[in-house]
């Protein structure tokens, strides 16, 4: 599914991004732009690799102890990453339950999300949005306990930080809250700042939800990674590989 979605990237996507920035400049503080974080503005493969590597080191498993971001070539497919590290099918199945538990204890934490890298062009693009005077709203499935690490990573990777100008960060109150439900609830909050003119997300479900709730907005799908749910993107949604939009 991830590779199929990447084929949706069509010629002219850079102009779509430039058009969004032009509209943000024209509308200023009346405009609202919403951005997801994981696999939209941030590449979390370094975080994923660190966790798998630490498991390998803790269990004296040499192959997993050498895990690198490039081993995570299929989104959140942990079994695929383990195979890419050199494990056999039998070894993957033997270790997977323990690796999964190890991962769950670490992935959704401030201590680990600081390892994320910015998607190409994300820092420059979001700064243009912030400088336009529009409201830049990060809408993420991360929970509040990850706020400190998230903001630290934004600062380190050069993205606008919440609290500076019209930059906001909406996070789930609790880790157990459903991502889909939280993002749908966040839609109503976006209206308090103005008119949503664009939304960016890597998850087809969330991108579709934005377009259904805000049919006049430009919805952008990041053709990076996603959860793998078999969801078809609505035709009006434009897929882009990253945020570097200069031709």
PDB file of C-alpha atoms in Angstrom:
ATOM      1  CA  UNK A   1       0.000   0.000   0.000  1.00  0.00           C
ATOM      2  CA  UNK A   2       2.794   2.463   0.861  1.00  0.00           C
ATOM      3  CA  UNK A   3       4.505   1.964  -2.501  1.00  0.00           C
ATOM      4  CA  UNK A   4       1.158   2.236  -4.320  1.00  0.00           C
ATOM      5  CA  UNK A   5       0.490   5.597  -2.681  1.00  0.00           C
ATOM      6  CA  UNK A   6       3.912   6.869  -3.689  1.00  0.00           C
ATOM      7  CA  UNK A   7       2.919   6.376  -7.330  1.00  0.00           C
ATOM      8  CA  UNK A   8       0.226   9.026  -6.807  1.00  0.00           C
ATOM      9  CA  UNK A   9       2.865  11.769  -6.863  1.00  0.00           C
ATOM     10  CA  UNK A  10       2.198  13.590 -10.123  1.00  0.00           C
ATOM     11  CA  UNK A  11       3.932  16.315 -12.085  1.00  0.00           C
ATOM     12  CA  UNK A  12       2.964  19.747 -10.812  1.00  0.00           C
ATOM     13  CA  UNK A  13       2.885  18.982  -7.094  1.00  0.00           C
ATOM     14  CA  UNK A  14       5.496  21.708  -6.463  1.00  0.00           C
ATOM     15  CA  UNK A  15       3.130  24.300  -7.906  1.00  0.00           C
ATOM     16  CA  UNK A  16       0.434  23.098  -5.515  1.00  0.00           C
ATOM     17  CA  UNK A  17       2.738  23.758  -2.571  1.00  0.00           C
ATOM     18  CA  UNK A  18       3.695  27.166  -3.940  1.00  0.00           C
ATOM     19  CA  UNK A  19       0.001  27.999  -4.345  1.00  0.00           C
ATOM     20  CA  UNK A  20      -0.658  27.141  -0.710  1.00  0.00           C
ATOM     21  CA  UNK A  21       2.092  29.506   0.419  1.00  0.00           C
ATOM     22  CA  UNK A  22       0.771  32.270  -1.822  1.00  0.00           C
ATOM     23  CA  UNK A  23      -2.684  31.910  -0.292  1.00  0.00           C
ATOM     24  CA  UNK A  24      -1.230  31.925   3.226  1.00  0.00           C
ATOM     25  CA  UNK A  25       0.582  35.188   2.480  1.00  0.00           C
ATOM     26  CA  UNK A  26      -2.562  36.725   1.014  1.00  0.00           C
ATOM     27  CA  UNK A  27      -4.782  35.773   3.959  1.00  0.00           C
ATOM     28  CA  UNK A  28      -2.281  36.264   6.779  1.00  0.00           C
ATOM     29  CA  UNK A  29      -3.765  35.701  10.258  1.00  0.00           C
ATOM     30  CA  UNK A  30      -7.119  34.638   8.797  1.00  0.00           C
ATOM     31  CA  UNK A  31      -5.493  31.486   7.374  1.00  0.00           C
ATOM     32  CA  UNK A  32      -4.925  28.210   9.239  1.00  0.00           C
ATOM     33  CA  UNK A  33      -2.623  25.421   8.046  1.00  0.00           C
ATOM     34  CA  UNK A  34      -2.554  22.043   9.834  1.00  0.00           C
ATOM     35  CA  UNK A  35       0.436  19.699   9.835  1.00  0.00           C
ATOM     36  CA  UNK A  36       0.789  16.181  11.172  1.00  0.00           C
ATOM     37  CA  UNK A  37       4.233  15.296  12.576  1.00  0.00           C
ATOM     38  CA  UNK A  38       5.282  11.643  12.210  1.00  0.00           C
ATOM     39  CA  UNK A  39       6.089  10.784   8.574  1.00  0.00           C
ATOM     40  CA  UNK A  40       4.738  14.205   7.554  1.00  0.00           C
ATOM     41  CA  UNK A  41       7.172  16.759   8.961  1.00  0.00           C
ATOM     42  CA  UNK A  42       9.403  14.245  10.743  1.00  0.00           C
ATOM     43  CA  UNK A  43      11.105  11.050   9.637  1.00  0.00           C
ATOM     44  CA  UNK A  44      11.021   8.736  12.663  1.00  0.00           C
ATOM     45  CA  UNK A  45      13.173   5.993  11.142  1.00  0.00           C
ATOM     46  CA  UNK A  46      16.166   7.096  13.275  1.00  0.00           C
ATOM     47  CA  UNK A  47      13.993   6.631  16.377  1.00  0.00           C
ATOM     48  CA  UNK A  48      12.847   3.218  15.174  1.00  0.00           C
ATOM     49  CA  UNK A  49      16.402   2.129  14.412  1.00  0.00           C
ATOM     50  CA  UNK A  50      17.691   3.299  17.784  1.00  0.00           C
ATOM     51  CA  UNK A  51      15.116   1.185  19.600  1.00  0.00           C
ATOM     52  CA  UNK A  52      15.861  -1.941  17.584  1.00  0.00           C
ATOM     53  CA  UNK A  53      19.583  -1.325  17.997  1.00  0.00           C
ATOM     54  CA  UNK A  54      19.246  -0.930  21.767  1.00  0.00           C
ATOM     55  CA  UNK A  55      17.276  -4.160  21.960  1.00  0.00           C
ATOM     56  CA  UNK A  56      20.044  -5.920  20.064  1.00  0.00           C
ATOM     57  CA  UNK A  57      22.716  -4.523  22.361  1.00  0.00           C
ATOM     58  CA  UNK A  58      20.709  -5.382  25.482  1.00  0.00           C
ATOM     59  CA  UNK A  59      20.180  -8.980  24.293  1.00  0.00           C
ATOM     60  CA  UNK A  60      23.644  -9.406  22.770  1.00  0.00           C
ATOM     61  CA  UNK A  61      22.076  -9.877  19.345  1.00  0.00           C
ATOM     62  CA  UNK A  62      24.760  -8.625  16.990  1.00  0.00           C
ATOM     63  CA  UNK A  63      22.612  -8.187  13.867  1.00  0.00           C
ATOM     64  CA  UNK A  64      19.907  -6.154  15.595  1.00  0.00           C
ATOM     65  CA  UNK A  65      22.588  -4.200  17.436  1.00  0.00           C
ATOM     66  CA  UNK A  66      23.676  -2.798  14.065  1.00  0.00           C
ATOM     67  CA  UNK A  67      20.234  -1.592  12.945  1.00  0.00           C
ATOM     68  CA  UNK A  68      20.224   1.658  10.928  1.00  0.00           C
ATOM     69  CA  UNK A  69      17.383   3.889   9.626  1.00  0.00           C
ATOM     70  CA  UNK A  70      17.646   2.452   6.109  1.00  0.00           C
ATOM     71  CA  UNK A  71      16.594  -0.943   7.453  1.00  0.00           C
ATOM     72  CA  UNK A  72      13.133   0.558   8.073  1.00  0.00           C
ATOM     73  CA  UNK A  73      12.080   0.755   4.443  1.00  0.00           C
ATOM     74  CA  UNK A  74       8.392  -0.082   4.896  1.00  0.00           C
ATOM     75  CA  UNK A  75       7.015   2.335   7.442  1.00  0.00           C
ATOM     76  CA  UNK A  76       6.195   0.627  10.728  1.00  0.00           C
ATOM     77  CA  UNK A  77       6.923  -2.890   9.482  1.00  0.00           C
ATOM     78  CA  UNK A  78       9.124  -4.085  12.323  1.00  0.00           C
ATOM     79  CA  UNK A  79       9.367  -7.613  10.973  1.00  0.00           C
ATOM     80  CA  UNK A  80      10.604  -6.206   7.666  1.00  0.00           C
ATOM     81  CA  UNK A  81      13.245  -4.139   9.460  1.00  0.00           C
ATOM     82  CA  UNK A  82      14.412  -7.191  11.379  1.00  0.00           C
ATOM     83  CA  UNK A  83      14.710  -9.160   8.137  1.00  0.00           C
ATOM     84  CA  UNK A  84      16.654  -6.289   6.597  1.00  0.00           C
ATOM     85  CA  UNK A  85      19.067  -6.529   9.520  1.00  0.00           C
ATOM     86  CA  UNK A  86      19.823 -10.098   8.456  1.00  0.00           C
ATOM     87  CA  UNK A  87      17.485 -12.215  10.586  1.00  0.00           C
ATOM     88  CA  UNK A  88      15.856 -15.304   9.156  1.00  0.00           C
ATOM     89  CA  UNK A  89      12.073 -15.737   9.197  1.00  0.00           C
ATOM     90  CA  UNK A  90      12.394 -18.054  12.190  1.00  0.00           C
ATOM     91  CA  UNK A  91      14.593 -15.590  14.090  1.00  0.00           C
ATOM     92  CA  UNK A  92      12.175 -12.745  13.400  1.00  0.00           C
ATOM     93  CA  UNK A  93       9.233 -14.700  14.784  1.00  0.00           C
ATOM     94  CA  UNK A  94      11.248 -15.798  17.811  1.00  0.00           C
ATOM     95  CA  UNK A  95      12.254 -12.261  18.793  1.00  0.00           C
ATOM     96  CA  UNK A  96       9.255 -10.264  17.577  1.00  0.00           C
ATOM     97  CA  UNK A  97       7.048 -10.395  20.711  1.00  0.00           C
ATOM     98  CA  UNK A  98       9.911  -9.208  22.935  1.00  0.00           C
ATOM     99  CA  UNK A  99      11.067  -6.610  20.418  1.00  0.00           C
ATOM    100  CA  UNK A 100       7.523  -5.281  20.120  1.00  0.00           C
ATOM    101  CA  UNK A 101       7.205  -4.922  23.909  1.00  0.00           C
ATOM    102  CA  UNK A 102      10.621  -3.230  24.060  1.00  0.00           C
ATOM    103  CA  UNK A 103       9.529  -0.856  21.268  1.00  0.00           C
ATOM    104  CA  UNK A 104       6.219   0.045  22.920  1.00  0.00           C
ATOM    105  CA  UNK A 105       7.992   1.103  26.105  1.00  0.00           C
ATOM    106  CA  UNK A 106      10.167   3.563  24.204  1.00  0.00           C
ATOM    107  CA  UNK A 107       8.701   4.777  20.923  1.00  0.00           C
ATOM    108  CA  UNK A 108       6.019   7.052  22.384  1.00  0.00           C
ATOM    109  CA  UNK A 109       8.359   8.964  24.699  1.00  0.00           C
ATOM    110  CA  UNK A 110      10.109  12.326  24.731  1.00  0.00           C
ATOM    111  CA  UNK A 111      13.455  10.646  25.296  1.00  0.00           C
ATOM    112  CA  UNK A 112      13.279   8.879  21.936  1.00  0.00           C
ATOM    113  CA  UNK A 113      11.350  11.252  19.653  1.00  0.00           C
ATOM    114  CA  UNK A 114      14.245  13.717  19.874  1.00  0.00           C
ATOM    115  CA  UNK A 115      16.063  11.444  17.393  1.00  0.00           C
ATOM    116  CA  UNK A 116      13.633  12.248  14.572  1.00  0.00           C
ATOM    117  CA  UNK A 117      14.916  14.040  11.477  1.00  0.00           C
ATOM    118  CA  UNK A 118      13.000  16.643   9.486  1.00  0.00           C
ATOM    119  CA  UNK A 119      11.493  15.612   6.160  1.00  0.00           C
ATOM    120  CA  UNK A 120      13.249  17.326   3.254  1.00  0.00           C
ATOM    121  CA  UNK A 121      12.154  20.964   3.021  1.00  0.00           C
ATOM    122  CA  UNK A 122       9.904  20.797   6.092  1.00  0.00           C
ATOM    123  CA  UNK A 123      11.771  23.400   8.137  1.00  0.00           C
ATOM    124  CA  UNK A 124      11.909  25.966   5.331  1.00  0.00           C
ATOM    125  CA  UNK A 125       8.282  25.394   4.315  1.00  0.00           C
ATOM    126  CA  UNK A 126       6.867  25.744   7.826  1.00  0.00           C
ATOM    127  CA  UNK A 127       8.917  28.896   8.424  1.00  0.00           C
ATOM    128  CA  UNK A 128       7.419  30.476   5.308  1.00  0.00           C
ATOM    129  CA  UNK A 129       3.991  29.617   6.705  1.00  0.00           C
ATOM    130  CA  UNK A 130       4.834  31.118  10.098  1.00  0.00           C
ATOM    131  CA  UNK A 131       6.371  34.230   8.517  1.00  0.00           C
ATOM    132  CA  UNK A 132       3.208  34.785   6.442  1.00  0.00           C
ATOM    133  CA  UNK A 133       1.295  35.549   9.633  1.00  0.00           C
ATOM    134  CA  UNK A 134      -0.975  32.535   9.205  1.00  0.00           C
ATOM    135  CA  UNK A 135      -1.707  30.134  12.045  1.00  0.00           C
ATOM    136  CA  UNK A 136       0.513  27.059  11.851  1.00  0.00           C
ATOM    137  CA  UNK A 137      -1.098  24.232  13.820  1.00  0.00           C
ATOM    138  CA  UNK A 138       0.669  20.940  14.467  1.00  0.00           C
ATOM    139  CA  UNK A 139      -2.048  18.282  14.878  1.00  0.00           C
ATOM    140  CA  UNK A 140      -0.446  15.046  16.024  1.00  0.00           C
ATOM    141  CA  UNK A 141      -1.383  11.676  17.451  1.00  0.00           C
ATOM    142  CA  UNK A 142       1.483  12.061  19.912  1.00  0.00           C
ATOM    143  CA  UNK A 143       0.301  12.475  23.498  1.00  0.00           C
ATOM    144  CA  UNK A 144       1.041  15.267  25.975  1.00  0.00           C
ATOM    145  CA  UNK A 145       3.819  13.358  27.739  1.00  0.00           C
ATOM    146  CA  UNK A 146       5.808  13.711  24.500  1.00  0.00           C
ATOM    147  CA  UNK A 147       5.490  17.508  24.340  1.00  0.00           C
ATOM    148  CA  UNK A 148       8.921  18.335  25.766  1.00  0.00           C
ATOM    149  CA  UNK A 149      10.784  15.999  23.409  1.00  0.00           C
ATOM    150  CA  UNK A 150       8.635  17.055  20.458  1.00  0.00           C
ATOM    151  CA  UNK A 151       9.329  20.750  20.988  1.00  0.00           C
ATOM    152  CA  UNK A 152      13.019  20.077  21.588  1.00  0.00           C
ATOM    153  CA  UNK A 153      13.207  18.191  18.291  1.00  0.00           C
ATOM    154  CA  UNK A 154      11.397  20.995  16.465  1.00  0.00           C
ATOM    155  CA  UNK A 155      13.901  23.471  17.810  1.00  0.00           C
ATOM    156  CA  UNK A 156      16.871  21.236  16.951  1.00  0.00           C
ATOM    157  CA  UNK A 157      15.635  20.550  13.393  1.00  0.00           C
ATOM    158  CA  UNK A 158      14.792  24.178  12.694  1.00  0.00           C
ATOM    159  CA  UNK A 159      10.978  24.067  12.672  1.00  0.00           C
ATOM    160  CA  UNK A 160       8.854  26.838  14.205  1.00  0.00           C
ATOM    161  CA  UNK A 161       8.227  26.112  17.875  1.00  0.00           C
ATOM    162  CA  UNK A 162       4.771  26.372  19.516  1.00  0.00           C
ATOM    163  CA  UNK A 163       4.300  29.630  21.364  1.00  0.00           C
ATOM    164  CA  UNK A 164       6.358  31.607  18.870  1.00  0.00           C
ATOM    165  CA  UNK A 165       3.995  33.837  16.908  1.00  0.00           C
ATOM    166  CA  UNK A 166       0.911  31.980  15.685  1.00  0.00           C
ATOM    167  CA  UNK A 167       2.323  28.463  16.101  1.00  0.00           C
ATOM    168  CA  UNK A 168       0.259  25.899  18.015  1.00  0.00           C
ATOM    169  CA  UNK A 169       0.618  22.221  18.968  1.00  0.00           C
ATOM    170  CA  UNK A 170      -2.437  19.999  19.495  1.00  0.00           C
ATOM    171  CA  UNK A 171      -1.650  16.644  21.145  1.00  0.00           C
ATOM    172  CA  UNK A 172      -3.717  13.769  22.519  1.00  0.00           C
ATOM    173  CA  UNK A 173      -4.319  14.125  26.263  1.00  0.00           C
ATOM    174  CA  UNK A 174      -3.501  10.442  26.838  1.00  0.00           C
ATOM    175  CA  UNK A 175      -1.471   7.828  24.987  1.00  0.00           C
ATOM    176  CA  UNK A 176      -4.472   5.472  24.959  1.00  0.00           C
ATOM    177  CA  UNK A 177      -6.720   7.942  23.107  1.00  0.00           C
ATOM    178  CA  UNK A 178      -7.628   6.896  19.564  1.00  0.00           C
ATOM    179  CA  UNK A 179      -5.675   8.818  16.902  1.00  0.00           C
ATOM    180  CA  UNK A 180      -8.536   8.968  14.398  1.00  0.00           C
ATOM    181  CA  UNK A 181     -11.041  10.234  16.961  1.00  0.00           C
ATOM    182  CA  UNK A 182      -8.613  12.795  18.362  1.00  0.00           C
ATOM    183  CA  UNK A 183      -7.857  14.275  14.950  1.00  0.00           C
ATOM    184  CA  UNK A 184     -11.550  14.513  14.098  1.00  0.00           C
ATOM    185  CA  UNK A 185     -12.158  16.310  17.388  1.00  0.00           C
ATOM    186  CA  UNK A 186      -9.256  18.653  16.596  1.00  0.00           C
ATOM    187  CA  UNK A 187     -11.042  19.780  13.420  1.00  0.00           C
ATOM    188  CA  UNK A 188     -13.444  21.876  15.472  1.00  0.00           C
ATOM    189  CA  UNK A 189     -10.566  23.510  17.342  1.00  0.00           C
ATOM    190  CA  UNK A 190      -8.894  24.592  14.108  1.00  0.00           C
ATOM    191  CA  UNK A 191     -11.811  26.897  13.364  1.00  0.00           C
ATOM    192  CA  UNK A 192     -11.100  29.008  16.437  1.00  0.00           C
ATOM    193  CA  UNK A 193      -8.073  30.503  14.694  1.00  0.00           C
ATOM    194  CA  UNK A 194      -9.562  31.208  11.265  1.00  0.00           C
ATOM    195  CA  UNK A 195     -10.141  29.404   7.956  1.00  0.00           C
ATOM    196  CA  UNK A 196      -8.339  26.145   7.272  1.00  0.00           C
ATOM    197  CA  UNK A 197      -6.748  26.541   3.835  1.00  0.00           C
ATOM    198  CA  UNK A 198      -4.454  23.492   3.850  1.00  0.00           C
ATOM    199  CA  UNK A 199      -3.816  20.290   5.783  1.00  0.00           C
ATOM    200  CA  UNK A 200      -0.873  17.901   5.526  1.00  0.00           C
ATOM    201  CA  UNK A 201      -0.876  14.267   6.666  1.00  0.00           C
ATOM    202  CA  UNK A 202       0.730  10.961   5.696  1.00  0.00           C
ATOM    203  CA  UNK A 203      -2.190   8.779   6.822  1.00  0.00           C
ATOM    204  CA  UNK A 204      -4.831   8.329   4.102  1.00  0.00           C
ATOM    205  CA  UNK A 205      -7.578   8.069   6.737  1.00  0.00           C
ATOM    206  CA  UNK A 206      -6.651  11.416   8.246  1.00  0.00           C
ATOM    207  CA  UNK A 207      -6.151  13.121   4.885  1.00  0.00           C
ATOM    208  CA  UNK A 208      -9.599  11.945   3.770  1.00  0.00           C
ATOM    209  CA  UNK A 209     -11.139  13.152   7.022  1.00  0.00           C
ATOM    210  CA  UNK A 210      -9.677  16.620   6.479  1.00  0.00           C
ATOM    211  CA  UNK A 211     -11.119  16.878   2.985  1.00  0.00           C
ATOM    212  CA  UNK A 212     -14.556  15.691   4.083  1.00  0.00           C
ATOM    213  CA  UNK A 213     -14.613  18.199   6.961  1.00  0.00           C
ATOM    214  CA  UNK A 214     -12.994  21.063   5.007  1.00  0.00           C
ATOM    215  CA  UNK A 215     -13.932  20.603   1.316  1.00  0.00           C
ATOM    216  CA  UNK A 216     -12.592  24.072   0.397  1.00  0.00           C
ATOM    217  CA  UNK A 217      -9.124  23.346   1.804  1.00  0.00           C
ATOM    218  CA  UNK A 218      -6.173  21.936  -0.119  1.00  0.00           C
ATOM    219  CA  UNK A 219      -5.320  18.584   1.449  1.00  0.00           C
ATOM    220  CA  UNK A 220      -1.808  17.268   0.916  1.00  0.00           C
ATOM    221  CA  UNK A 221      -0.787  13.662   1.427  1.00  0.00           C
ATOM    222  CA  UNK A 222       2.880  12.986   2.260  1.00  0.00           C
ATOM    223  CA  UNK A 223       3.845   9.894   0.253  1.00  0.00           C
ATOM    224  CA  UNK A 224       6.312   8.691   2.876  1.00  0.00           C
ATOM    225  CA  UNK A 225       5.167   5.943   5.258  1.00  0.00           C
ATOM    226  CA  UNK A 226       1.892   5.112   6.928  1.00  0.00           C
ATOM    227  CA  UNK A 227       0.223   2.501   9.127  1.00  0.00           C
ATOM    228  CA  UNK A 228      -0.628   0.205   6.235  1.00  0.00           C
ATOM    229  CA  UNK A 229      -4.386   0.333   6.603  1.00  0.00           C
ATOM    230  CA  UNK A 230      -6.037  -0.371   3.219  1.00  0.00           C
ATOM    231  CA  UNK A 231      -7.562   3.077   2.720  1.00  0.00           C
ATOM    232  CA  UNK A 232      -7.974   4.733  -0.687  1.00  0.00           C
ATOM    233  CA  UNK A 233      -7.117   8.428  -0.876  1.00  0.00           C
ATOM    234  CA  UNK A 234      -9.834  10.690  -2.214  1.00  0.00           C
ATOM    235  CA  UNK A 235      -9.084  11.804  -5.756  1.00  0.00           C
ATOM    236  CA  UNK A 236      -8.863  15.520  -4.924  1.00  0.00           C
ATOM    237  CA  UNK A 237      -5.950  14.980  -2.516  1.00  0.00           C
ATOM    238  CA  UNK A 238      -2.484  15.784  -3.881  1.00  0.00           C
ATOM    239  CA  UNK A 239       0.413  13.503  -2.921  1.00  0.00           C
ATOM    240  CA  UNK A 240       3.897  14.979  -2.502  1.00  0.00           C
ATOM    241  CA  UNK A 241       7.204  13.288  -1.665  1.00  0.00           C
ATOM    242  CA  UNK A 242       8.526  16.111   0.557  1.00  0.00           C
ATOM    243  CA  UNK A 243       8.327  19.903   0.998  1.00  0.00           C
ATOM    244  CA  UNK A 244      11.108  21.127  -1.316  1.00  0.00           C
ATOM    245  CA  UNK A 245       8.959  22.854  -3.900  1.00  0.00           C
ATOM    246  CA  UNK A 246      11.323  25.005  -5.967  1.00  0.00           C
ATOM    247  CA  UNK A 247      11.591  23.784  -9.556  1.00  0.00           C
TER     248      UNK A 247
END
